[in-house]
GROMACS .gro file of N, CA, C and O in nm:
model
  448
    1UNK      N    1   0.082  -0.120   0.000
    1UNK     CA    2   0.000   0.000   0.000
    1UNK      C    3   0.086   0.126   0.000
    1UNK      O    4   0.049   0.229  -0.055
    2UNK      N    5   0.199   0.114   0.062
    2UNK     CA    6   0.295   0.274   0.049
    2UNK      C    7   0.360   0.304  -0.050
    2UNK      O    8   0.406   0.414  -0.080
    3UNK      N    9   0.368   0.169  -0.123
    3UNK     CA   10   0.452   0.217  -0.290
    3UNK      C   11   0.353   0.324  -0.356
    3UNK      O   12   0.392   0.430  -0.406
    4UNK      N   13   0.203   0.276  -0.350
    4UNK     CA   14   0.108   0.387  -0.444
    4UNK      C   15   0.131   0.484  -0.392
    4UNK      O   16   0.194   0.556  -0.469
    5UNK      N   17   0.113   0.533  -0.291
    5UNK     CA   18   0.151   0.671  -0.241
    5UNK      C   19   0.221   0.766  -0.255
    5UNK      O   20   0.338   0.746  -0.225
    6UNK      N   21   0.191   0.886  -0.298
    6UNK     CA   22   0.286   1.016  -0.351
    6UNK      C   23   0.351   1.051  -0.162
    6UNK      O   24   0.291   1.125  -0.084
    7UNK      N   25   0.421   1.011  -0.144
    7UNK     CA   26   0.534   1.069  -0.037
    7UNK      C   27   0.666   1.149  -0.041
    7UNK      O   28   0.772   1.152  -0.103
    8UNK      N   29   0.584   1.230   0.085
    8UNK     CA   30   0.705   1.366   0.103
    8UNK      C   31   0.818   1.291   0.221
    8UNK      O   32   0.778   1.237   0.324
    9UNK      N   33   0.931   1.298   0.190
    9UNK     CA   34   1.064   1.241   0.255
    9UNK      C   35   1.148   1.296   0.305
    9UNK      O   36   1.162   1.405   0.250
   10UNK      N   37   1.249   1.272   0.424
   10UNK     CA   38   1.364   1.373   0.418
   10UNK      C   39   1.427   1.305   0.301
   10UNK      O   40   1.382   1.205   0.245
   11UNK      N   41   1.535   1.368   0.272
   11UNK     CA   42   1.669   1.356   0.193
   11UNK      C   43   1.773   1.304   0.231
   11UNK      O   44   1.771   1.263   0.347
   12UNK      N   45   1.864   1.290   0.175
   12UNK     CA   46   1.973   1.211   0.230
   12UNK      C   47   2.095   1.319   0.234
   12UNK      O   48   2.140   1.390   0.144
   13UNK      N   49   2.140   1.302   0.397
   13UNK     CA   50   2.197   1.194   0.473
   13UNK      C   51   2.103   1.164   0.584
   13UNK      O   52   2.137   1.083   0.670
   14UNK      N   53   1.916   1.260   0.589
   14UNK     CA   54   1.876   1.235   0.720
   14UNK      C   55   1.869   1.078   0.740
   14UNK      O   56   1.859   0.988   0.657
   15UNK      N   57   1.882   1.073   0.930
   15UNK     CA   58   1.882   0.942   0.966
   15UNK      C   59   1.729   0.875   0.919
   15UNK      O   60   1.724   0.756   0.886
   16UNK      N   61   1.631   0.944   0.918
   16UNK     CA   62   1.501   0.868   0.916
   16UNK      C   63   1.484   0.867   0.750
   16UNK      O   64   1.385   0.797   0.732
   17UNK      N   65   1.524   0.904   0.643
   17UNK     CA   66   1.534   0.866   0.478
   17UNK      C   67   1.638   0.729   0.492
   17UNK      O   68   1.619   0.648   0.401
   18UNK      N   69   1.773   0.681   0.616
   18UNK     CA   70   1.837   0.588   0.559
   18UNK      C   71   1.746   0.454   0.575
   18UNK      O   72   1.740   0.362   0.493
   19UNK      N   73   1.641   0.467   0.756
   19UNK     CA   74   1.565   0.410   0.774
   19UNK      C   75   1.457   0.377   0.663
   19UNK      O   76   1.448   0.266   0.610
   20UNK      N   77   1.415   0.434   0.648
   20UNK     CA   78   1.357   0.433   0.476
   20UNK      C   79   1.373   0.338   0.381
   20UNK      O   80   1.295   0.257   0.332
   21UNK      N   81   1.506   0.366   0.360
   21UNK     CA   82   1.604   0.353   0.239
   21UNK      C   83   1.579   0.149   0.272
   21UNK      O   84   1.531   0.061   0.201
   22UNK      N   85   1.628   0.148   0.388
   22UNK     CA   86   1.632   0.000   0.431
   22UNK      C   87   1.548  -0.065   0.465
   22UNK      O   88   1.579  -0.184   0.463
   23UNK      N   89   1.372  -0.026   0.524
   23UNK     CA   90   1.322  -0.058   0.501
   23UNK      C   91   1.264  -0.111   0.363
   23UNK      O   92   1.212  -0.222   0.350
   24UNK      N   93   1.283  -0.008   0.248
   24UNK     CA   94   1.202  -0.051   0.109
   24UNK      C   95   1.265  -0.168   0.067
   24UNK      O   96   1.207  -0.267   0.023
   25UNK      N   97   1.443  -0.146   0.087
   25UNK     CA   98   1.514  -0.288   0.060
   25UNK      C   99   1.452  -0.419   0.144
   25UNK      O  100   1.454  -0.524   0.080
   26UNK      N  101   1.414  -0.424   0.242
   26UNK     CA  102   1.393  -0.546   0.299
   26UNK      C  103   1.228  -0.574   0.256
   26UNK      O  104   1.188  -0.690   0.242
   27UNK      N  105   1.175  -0.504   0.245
   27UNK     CA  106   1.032  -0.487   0.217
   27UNK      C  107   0.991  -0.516   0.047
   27UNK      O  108   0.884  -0.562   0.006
   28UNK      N  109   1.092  -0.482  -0.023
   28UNK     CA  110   1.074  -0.535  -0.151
   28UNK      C  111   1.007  -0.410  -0.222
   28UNK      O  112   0.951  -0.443  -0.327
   29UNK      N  113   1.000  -0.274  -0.194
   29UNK     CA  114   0.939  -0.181  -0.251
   29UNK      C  115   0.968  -0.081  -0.283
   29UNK      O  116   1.090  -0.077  -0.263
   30UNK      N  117   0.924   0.049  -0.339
   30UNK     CA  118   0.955   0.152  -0.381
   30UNK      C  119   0.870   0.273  -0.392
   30UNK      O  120   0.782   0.295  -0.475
   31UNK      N  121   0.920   0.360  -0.277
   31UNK     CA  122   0.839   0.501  -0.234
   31UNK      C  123   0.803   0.581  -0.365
   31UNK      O  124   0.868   0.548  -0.465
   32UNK      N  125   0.733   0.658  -0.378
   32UNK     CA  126   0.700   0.744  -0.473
   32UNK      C  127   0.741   0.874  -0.402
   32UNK      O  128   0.651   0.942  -0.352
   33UNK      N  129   0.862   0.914  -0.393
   33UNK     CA  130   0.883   1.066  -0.337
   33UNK      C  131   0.898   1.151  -0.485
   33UNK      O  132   0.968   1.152  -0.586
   34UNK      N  133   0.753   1.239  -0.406
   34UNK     CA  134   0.751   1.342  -0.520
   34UNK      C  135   0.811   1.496  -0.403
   34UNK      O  136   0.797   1.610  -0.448
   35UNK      N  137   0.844   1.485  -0.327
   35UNK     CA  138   0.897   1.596  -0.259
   35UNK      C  139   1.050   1.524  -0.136
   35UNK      O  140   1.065   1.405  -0.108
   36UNK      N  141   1.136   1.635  -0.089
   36UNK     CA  142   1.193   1.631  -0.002
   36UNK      C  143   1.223   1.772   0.110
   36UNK      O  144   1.265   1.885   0.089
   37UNK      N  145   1.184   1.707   0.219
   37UNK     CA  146   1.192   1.801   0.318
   37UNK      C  147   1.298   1.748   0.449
   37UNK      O  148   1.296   1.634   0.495
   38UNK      N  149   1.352   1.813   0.476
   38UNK     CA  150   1.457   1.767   0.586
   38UNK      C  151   1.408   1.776   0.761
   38UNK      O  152   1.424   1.701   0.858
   39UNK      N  153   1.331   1.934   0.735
   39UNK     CA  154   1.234   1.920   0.895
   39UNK      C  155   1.127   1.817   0.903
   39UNK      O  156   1.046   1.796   0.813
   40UNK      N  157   1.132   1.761   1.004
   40UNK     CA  158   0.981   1.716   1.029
   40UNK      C  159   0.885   1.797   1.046
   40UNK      O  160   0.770   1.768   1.013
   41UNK      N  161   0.909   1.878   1.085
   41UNK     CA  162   0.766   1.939   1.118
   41UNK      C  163   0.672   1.998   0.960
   41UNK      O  164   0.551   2.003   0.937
   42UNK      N  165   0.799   2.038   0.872
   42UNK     CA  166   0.718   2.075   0.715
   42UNK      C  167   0.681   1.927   0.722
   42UNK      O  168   0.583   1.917   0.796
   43UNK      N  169   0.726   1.783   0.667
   43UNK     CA  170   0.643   1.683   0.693
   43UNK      C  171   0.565   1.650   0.683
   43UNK      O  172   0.501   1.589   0.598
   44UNK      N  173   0.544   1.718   0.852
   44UNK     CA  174   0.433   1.651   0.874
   44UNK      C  175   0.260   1.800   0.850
   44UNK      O  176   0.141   1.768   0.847
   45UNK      N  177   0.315   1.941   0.837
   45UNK     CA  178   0.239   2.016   0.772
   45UNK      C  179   0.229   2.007   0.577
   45UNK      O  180   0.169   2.087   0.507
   46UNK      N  181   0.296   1.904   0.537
   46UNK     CA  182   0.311   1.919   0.418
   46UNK      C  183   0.180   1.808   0.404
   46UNK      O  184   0.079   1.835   0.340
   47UNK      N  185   0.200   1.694   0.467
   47UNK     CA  186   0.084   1.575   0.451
   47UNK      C  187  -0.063   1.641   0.526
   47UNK      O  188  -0.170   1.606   0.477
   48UNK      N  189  -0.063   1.729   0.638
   48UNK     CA  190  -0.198   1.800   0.698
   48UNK      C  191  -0.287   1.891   0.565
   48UNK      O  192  -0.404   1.929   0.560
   49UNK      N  193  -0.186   1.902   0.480
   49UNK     CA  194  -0.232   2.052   0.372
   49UNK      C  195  -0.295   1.899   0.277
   49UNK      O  196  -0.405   1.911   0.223
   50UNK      N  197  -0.233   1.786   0.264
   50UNK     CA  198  -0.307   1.731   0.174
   50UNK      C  199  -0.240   1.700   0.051
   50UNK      O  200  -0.297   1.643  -0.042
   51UNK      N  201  -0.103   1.742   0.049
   51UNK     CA  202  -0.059   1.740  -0.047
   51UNK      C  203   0.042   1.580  -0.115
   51UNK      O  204   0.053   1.543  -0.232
   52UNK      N  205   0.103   1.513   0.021
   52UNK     CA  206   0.125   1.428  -0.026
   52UNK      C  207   0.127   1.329   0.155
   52UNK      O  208   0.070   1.364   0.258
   53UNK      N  209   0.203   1.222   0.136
   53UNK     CA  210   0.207   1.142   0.280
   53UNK      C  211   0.329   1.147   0.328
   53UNK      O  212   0.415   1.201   0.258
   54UNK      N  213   0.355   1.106   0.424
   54UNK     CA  214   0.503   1.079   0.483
   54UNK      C  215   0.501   0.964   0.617
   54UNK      O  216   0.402   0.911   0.667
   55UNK      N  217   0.660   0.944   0.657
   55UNK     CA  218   0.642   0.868   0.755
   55UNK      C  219   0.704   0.942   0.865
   55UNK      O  220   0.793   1.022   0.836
   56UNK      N  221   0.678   0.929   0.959
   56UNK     CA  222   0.717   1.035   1.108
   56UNK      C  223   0.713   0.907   1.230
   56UNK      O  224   0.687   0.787   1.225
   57UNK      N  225   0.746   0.985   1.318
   57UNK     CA  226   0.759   0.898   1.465
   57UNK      C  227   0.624   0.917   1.499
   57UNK      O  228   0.556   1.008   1.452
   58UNK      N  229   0.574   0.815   1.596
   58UNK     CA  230   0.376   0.914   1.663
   58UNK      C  231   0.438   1.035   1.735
   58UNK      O  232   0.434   1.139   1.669
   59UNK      N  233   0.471   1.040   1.807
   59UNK     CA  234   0.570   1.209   1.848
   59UNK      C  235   0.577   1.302   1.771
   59UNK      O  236   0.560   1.419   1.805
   60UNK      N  237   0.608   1.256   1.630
   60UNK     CA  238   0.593   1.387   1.577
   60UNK      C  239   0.535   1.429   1.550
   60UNK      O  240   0.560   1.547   1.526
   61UNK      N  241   0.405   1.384   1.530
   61UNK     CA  242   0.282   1.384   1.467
   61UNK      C  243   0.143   1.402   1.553
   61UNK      O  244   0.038   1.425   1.492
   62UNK      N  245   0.144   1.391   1.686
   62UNK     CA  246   0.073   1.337   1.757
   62UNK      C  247  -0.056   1.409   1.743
   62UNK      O  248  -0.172   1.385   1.709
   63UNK      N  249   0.048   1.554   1.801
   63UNK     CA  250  -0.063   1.662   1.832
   63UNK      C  251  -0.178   1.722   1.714
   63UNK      O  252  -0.294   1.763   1.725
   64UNK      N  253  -0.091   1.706   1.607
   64UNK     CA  254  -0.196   1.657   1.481
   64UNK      C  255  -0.306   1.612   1.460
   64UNK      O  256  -0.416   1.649   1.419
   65UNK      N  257  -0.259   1.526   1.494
   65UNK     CA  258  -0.355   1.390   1.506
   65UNK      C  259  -0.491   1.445   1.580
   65UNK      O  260  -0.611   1.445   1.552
   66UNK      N  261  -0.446   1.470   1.640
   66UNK     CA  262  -0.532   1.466   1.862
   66UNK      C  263  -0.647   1.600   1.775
   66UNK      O  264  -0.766   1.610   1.804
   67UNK      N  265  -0.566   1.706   1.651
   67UNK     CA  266  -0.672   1.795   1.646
   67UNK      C  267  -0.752   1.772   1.492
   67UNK      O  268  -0.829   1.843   1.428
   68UNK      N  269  -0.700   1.649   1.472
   68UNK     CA  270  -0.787   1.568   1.306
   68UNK      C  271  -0.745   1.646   1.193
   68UNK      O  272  -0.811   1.669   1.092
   69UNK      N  273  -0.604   1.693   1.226
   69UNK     CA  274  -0.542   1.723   1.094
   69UNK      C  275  -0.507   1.606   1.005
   69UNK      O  276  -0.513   1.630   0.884
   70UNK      N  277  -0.478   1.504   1.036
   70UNK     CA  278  -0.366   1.420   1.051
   70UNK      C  279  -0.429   1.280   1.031
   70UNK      O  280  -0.550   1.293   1.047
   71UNK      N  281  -0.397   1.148   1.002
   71UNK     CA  282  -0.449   1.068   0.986
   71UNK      C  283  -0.327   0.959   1.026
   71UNK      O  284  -0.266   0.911   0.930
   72UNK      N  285  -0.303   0.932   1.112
   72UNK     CA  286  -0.194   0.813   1.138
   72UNK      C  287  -0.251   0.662   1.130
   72UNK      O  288  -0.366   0.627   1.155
   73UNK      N  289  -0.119   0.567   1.081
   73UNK     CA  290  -0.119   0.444   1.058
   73UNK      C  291  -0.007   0.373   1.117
   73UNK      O  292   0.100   0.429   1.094
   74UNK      N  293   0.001   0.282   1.178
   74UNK     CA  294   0.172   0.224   1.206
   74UNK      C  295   0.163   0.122   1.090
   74UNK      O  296   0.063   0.067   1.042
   75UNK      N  297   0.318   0.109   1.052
   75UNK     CA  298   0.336   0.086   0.965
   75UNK      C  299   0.371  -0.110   1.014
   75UNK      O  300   0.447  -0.166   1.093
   76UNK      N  301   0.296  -0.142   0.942
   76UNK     CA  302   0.308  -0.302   0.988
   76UNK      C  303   0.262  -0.341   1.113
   76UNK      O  304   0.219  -0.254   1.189
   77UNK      N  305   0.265  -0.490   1.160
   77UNK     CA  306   0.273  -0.501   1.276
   77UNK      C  307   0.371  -0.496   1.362
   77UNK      O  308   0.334  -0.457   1.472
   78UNK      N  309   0.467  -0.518   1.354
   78UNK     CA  310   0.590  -0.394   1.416
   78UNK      C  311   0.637  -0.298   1.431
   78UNK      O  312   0.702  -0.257   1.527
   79UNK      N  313   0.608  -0.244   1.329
   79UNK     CA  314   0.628  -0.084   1.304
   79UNK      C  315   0.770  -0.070   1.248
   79UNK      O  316   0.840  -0.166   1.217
   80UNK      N  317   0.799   0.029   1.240
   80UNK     CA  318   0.971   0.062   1.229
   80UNK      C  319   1.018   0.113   1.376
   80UNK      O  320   0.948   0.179   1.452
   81UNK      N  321   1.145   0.069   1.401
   81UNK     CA  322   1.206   0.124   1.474
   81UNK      C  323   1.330   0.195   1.462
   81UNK      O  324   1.369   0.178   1.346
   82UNK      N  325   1.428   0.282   1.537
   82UNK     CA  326   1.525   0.320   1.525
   82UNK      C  327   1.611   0.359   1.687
   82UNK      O  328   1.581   0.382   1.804
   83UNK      N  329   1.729   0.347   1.602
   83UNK     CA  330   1.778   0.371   1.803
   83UNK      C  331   1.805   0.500   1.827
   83UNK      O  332   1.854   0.573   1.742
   84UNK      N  333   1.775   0.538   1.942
   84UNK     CA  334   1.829   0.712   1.961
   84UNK      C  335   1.918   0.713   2.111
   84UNK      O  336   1.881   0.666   2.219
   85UNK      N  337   2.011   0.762   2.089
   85UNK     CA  338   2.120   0.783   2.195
   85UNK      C  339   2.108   0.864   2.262
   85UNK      O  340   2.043   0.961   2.225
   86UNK      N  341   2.176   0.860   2.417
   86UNK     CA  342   2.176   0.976   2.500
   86UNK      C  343   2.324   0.988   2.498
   86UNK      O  344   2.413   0.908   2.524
   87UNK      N  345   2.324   1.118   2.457
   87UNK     CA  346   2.495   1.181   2.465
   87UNK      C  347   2.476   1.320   2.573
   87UNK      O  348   2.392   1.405   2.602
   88UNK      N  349   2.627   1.276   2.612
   88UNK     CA  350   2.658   1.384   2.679
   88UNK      C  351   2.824   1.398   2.684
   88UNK      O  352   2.902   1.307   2.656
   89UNK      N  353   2.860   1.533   2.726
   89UNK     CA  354   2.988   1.563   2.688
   89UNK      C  355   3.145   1.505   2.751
   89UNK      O  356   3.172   1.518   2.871
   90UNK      N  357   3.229   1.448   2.665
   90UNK     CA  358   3.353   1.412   2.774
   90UNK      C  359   3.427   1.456   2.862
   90UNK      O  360   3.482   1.400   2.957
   91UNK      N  361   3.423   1.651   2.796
   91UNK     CA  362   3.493   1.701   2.842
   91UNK      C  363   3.457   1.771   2.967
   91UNK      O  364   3.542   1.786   3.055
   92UNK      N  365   3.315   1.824   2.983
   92UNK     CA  366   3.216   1.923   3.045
   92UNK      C  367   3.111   1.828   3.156
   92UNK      O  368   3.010   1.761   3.139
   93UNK      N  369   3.204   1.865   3.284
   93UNK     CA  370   3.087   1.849   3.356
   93UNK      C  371   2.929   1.811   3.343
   93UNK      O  372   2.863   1.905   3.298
   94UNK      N  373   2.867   1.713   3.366
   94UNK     CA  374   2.738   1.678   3.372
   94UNK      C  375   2.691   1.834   3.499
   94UNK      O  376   2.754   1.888   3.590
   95UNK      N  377   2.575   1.854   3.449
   95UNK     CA  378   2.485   1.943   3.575
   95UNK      C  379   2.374   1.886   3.637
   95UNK      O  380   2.292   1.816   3.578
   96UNK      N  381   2.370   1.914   3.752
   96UNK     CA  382   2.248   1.815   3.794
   96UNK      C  383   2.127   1.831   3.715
   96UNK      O  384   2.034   1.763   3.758
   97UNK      N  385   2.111   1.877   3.648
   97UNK     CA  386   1.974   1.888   3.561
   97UNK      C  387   2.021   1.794   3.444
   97UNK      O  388   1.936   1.733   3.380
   98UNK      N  389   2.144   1.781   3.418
   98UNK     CA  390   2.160   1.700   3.296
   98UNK      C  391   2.165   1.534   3.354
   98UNK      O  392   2.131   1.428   3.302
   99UNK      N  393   2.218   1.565   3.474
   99UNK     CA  394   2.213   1.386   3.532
   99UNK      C  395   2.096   1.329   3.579
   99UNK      O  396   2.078   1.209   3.598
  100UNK      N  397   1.985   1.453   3.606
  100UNK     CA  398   1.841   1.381   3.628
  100UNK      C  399   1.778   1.363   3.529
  100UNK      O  400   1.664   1.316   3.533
  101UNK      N  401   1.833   1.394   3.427
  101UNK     CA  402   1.747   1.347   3.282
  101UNK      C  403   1.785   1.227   3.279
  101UNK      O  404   1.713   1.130   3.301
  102UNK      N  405   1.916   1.225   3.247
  102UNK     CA  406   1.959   1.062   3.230
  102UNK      C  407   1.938   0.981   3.322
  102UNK      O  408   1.959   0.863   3.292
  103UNK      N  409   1.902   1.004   3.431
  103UNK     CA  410   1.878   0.898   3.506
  103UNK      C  411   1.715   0.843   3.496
  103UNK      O  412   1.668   0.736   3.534
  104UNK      N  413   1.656   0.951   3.435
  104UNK     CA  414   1.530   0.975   3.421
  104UNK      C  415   1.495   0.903   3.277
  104UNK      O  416   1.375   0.880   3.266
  105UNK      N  417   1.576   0.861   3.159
  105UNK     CA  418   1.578   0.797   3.088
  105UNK      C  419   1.585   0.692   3.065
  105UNK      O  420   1.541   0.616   2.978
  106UNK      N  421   1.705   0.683   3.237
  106UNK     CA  422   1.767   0.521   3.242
  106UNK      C  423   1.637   0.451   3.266
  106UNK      O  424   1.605   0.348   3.206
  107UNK      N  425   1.567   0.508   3.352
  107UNK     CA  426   1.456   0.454   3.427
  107UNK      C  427   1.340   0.416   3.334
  107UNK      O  428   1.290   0.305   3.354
  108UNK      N  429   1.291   0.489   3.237
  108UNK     CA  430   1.206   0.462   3.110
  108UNK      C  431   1.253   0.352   3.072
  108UNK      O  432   1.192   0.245   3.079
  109UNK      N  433   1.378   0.369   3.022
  109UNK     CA  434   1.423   0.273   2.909
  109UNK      C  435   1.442   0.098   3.003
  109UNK      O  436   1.441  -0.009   2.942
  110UNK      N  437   1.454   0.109   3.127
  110UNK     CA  438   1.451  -0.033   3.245
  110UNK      C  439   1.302  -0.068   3.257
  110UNK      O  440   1.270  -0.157   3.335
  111UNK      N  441   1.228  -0.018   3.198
  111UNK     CA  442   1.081  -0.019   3.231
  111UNK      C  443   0.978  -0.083   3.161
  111UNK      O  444   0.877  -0.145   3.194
  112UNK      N  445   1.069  -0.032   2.985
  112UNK     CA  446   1.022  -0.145   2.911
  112UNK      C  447   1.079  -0.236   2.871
  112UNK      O  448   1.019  -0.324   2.808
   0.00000   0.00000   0.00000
């Protein structure tokens, strides 16, 4: 069903076009990008206006959604995934606001 689809994409080198890229290879298919956008947020106002589809995180999209701009689908029964890192600096002191995040992450991420 996503090959018919006129889809708006990032470009390359974004990380979520390589995701893409490797999904269609394993999937056996081929996007119809008639546009490229590098923000998400054009995206995901580019698919609200009607003009073409895209794929986004539910995060990016959500609030969209929630006001019926928007029409979300997960894609398969797994969905796609991707990994996202917590960085922080080698050189520079952590601040306690930066170590209660991460600990605050650690704790999400032990949870599921």
């Amino acid at each position: 069903q996503l090959a018919g689809l006129p889809m708006v994409l990032p470009g390359e080198p974004h990380s979520l076009r390589r995701l893409l890229e490797r999904y269609q290879q394993h999937q056996n298919l081929r996007f119809e990008v008639i546009a490229e956008a590098n923000a998400i947020a054009q995206l995901v106002h580019l698919a609200a206006a009607g003009l073409a589809h895209t794929i986004v995180s539910h995060a990016s999209c959500r609030q969209e959604a929630e006001r019926g701009e928007v029409v979300v689908r997960r894609i398969g029964p797994q969905g796609l995934r991707r990994p996202v890192f917590l960085c922080s600096s080698s050189t520079v002191p952590s601040s306690i606001a930066t170590r209660a995040v991460a600990e605050k992450v650690k704790m999400l991420l032990q949870a599921h």
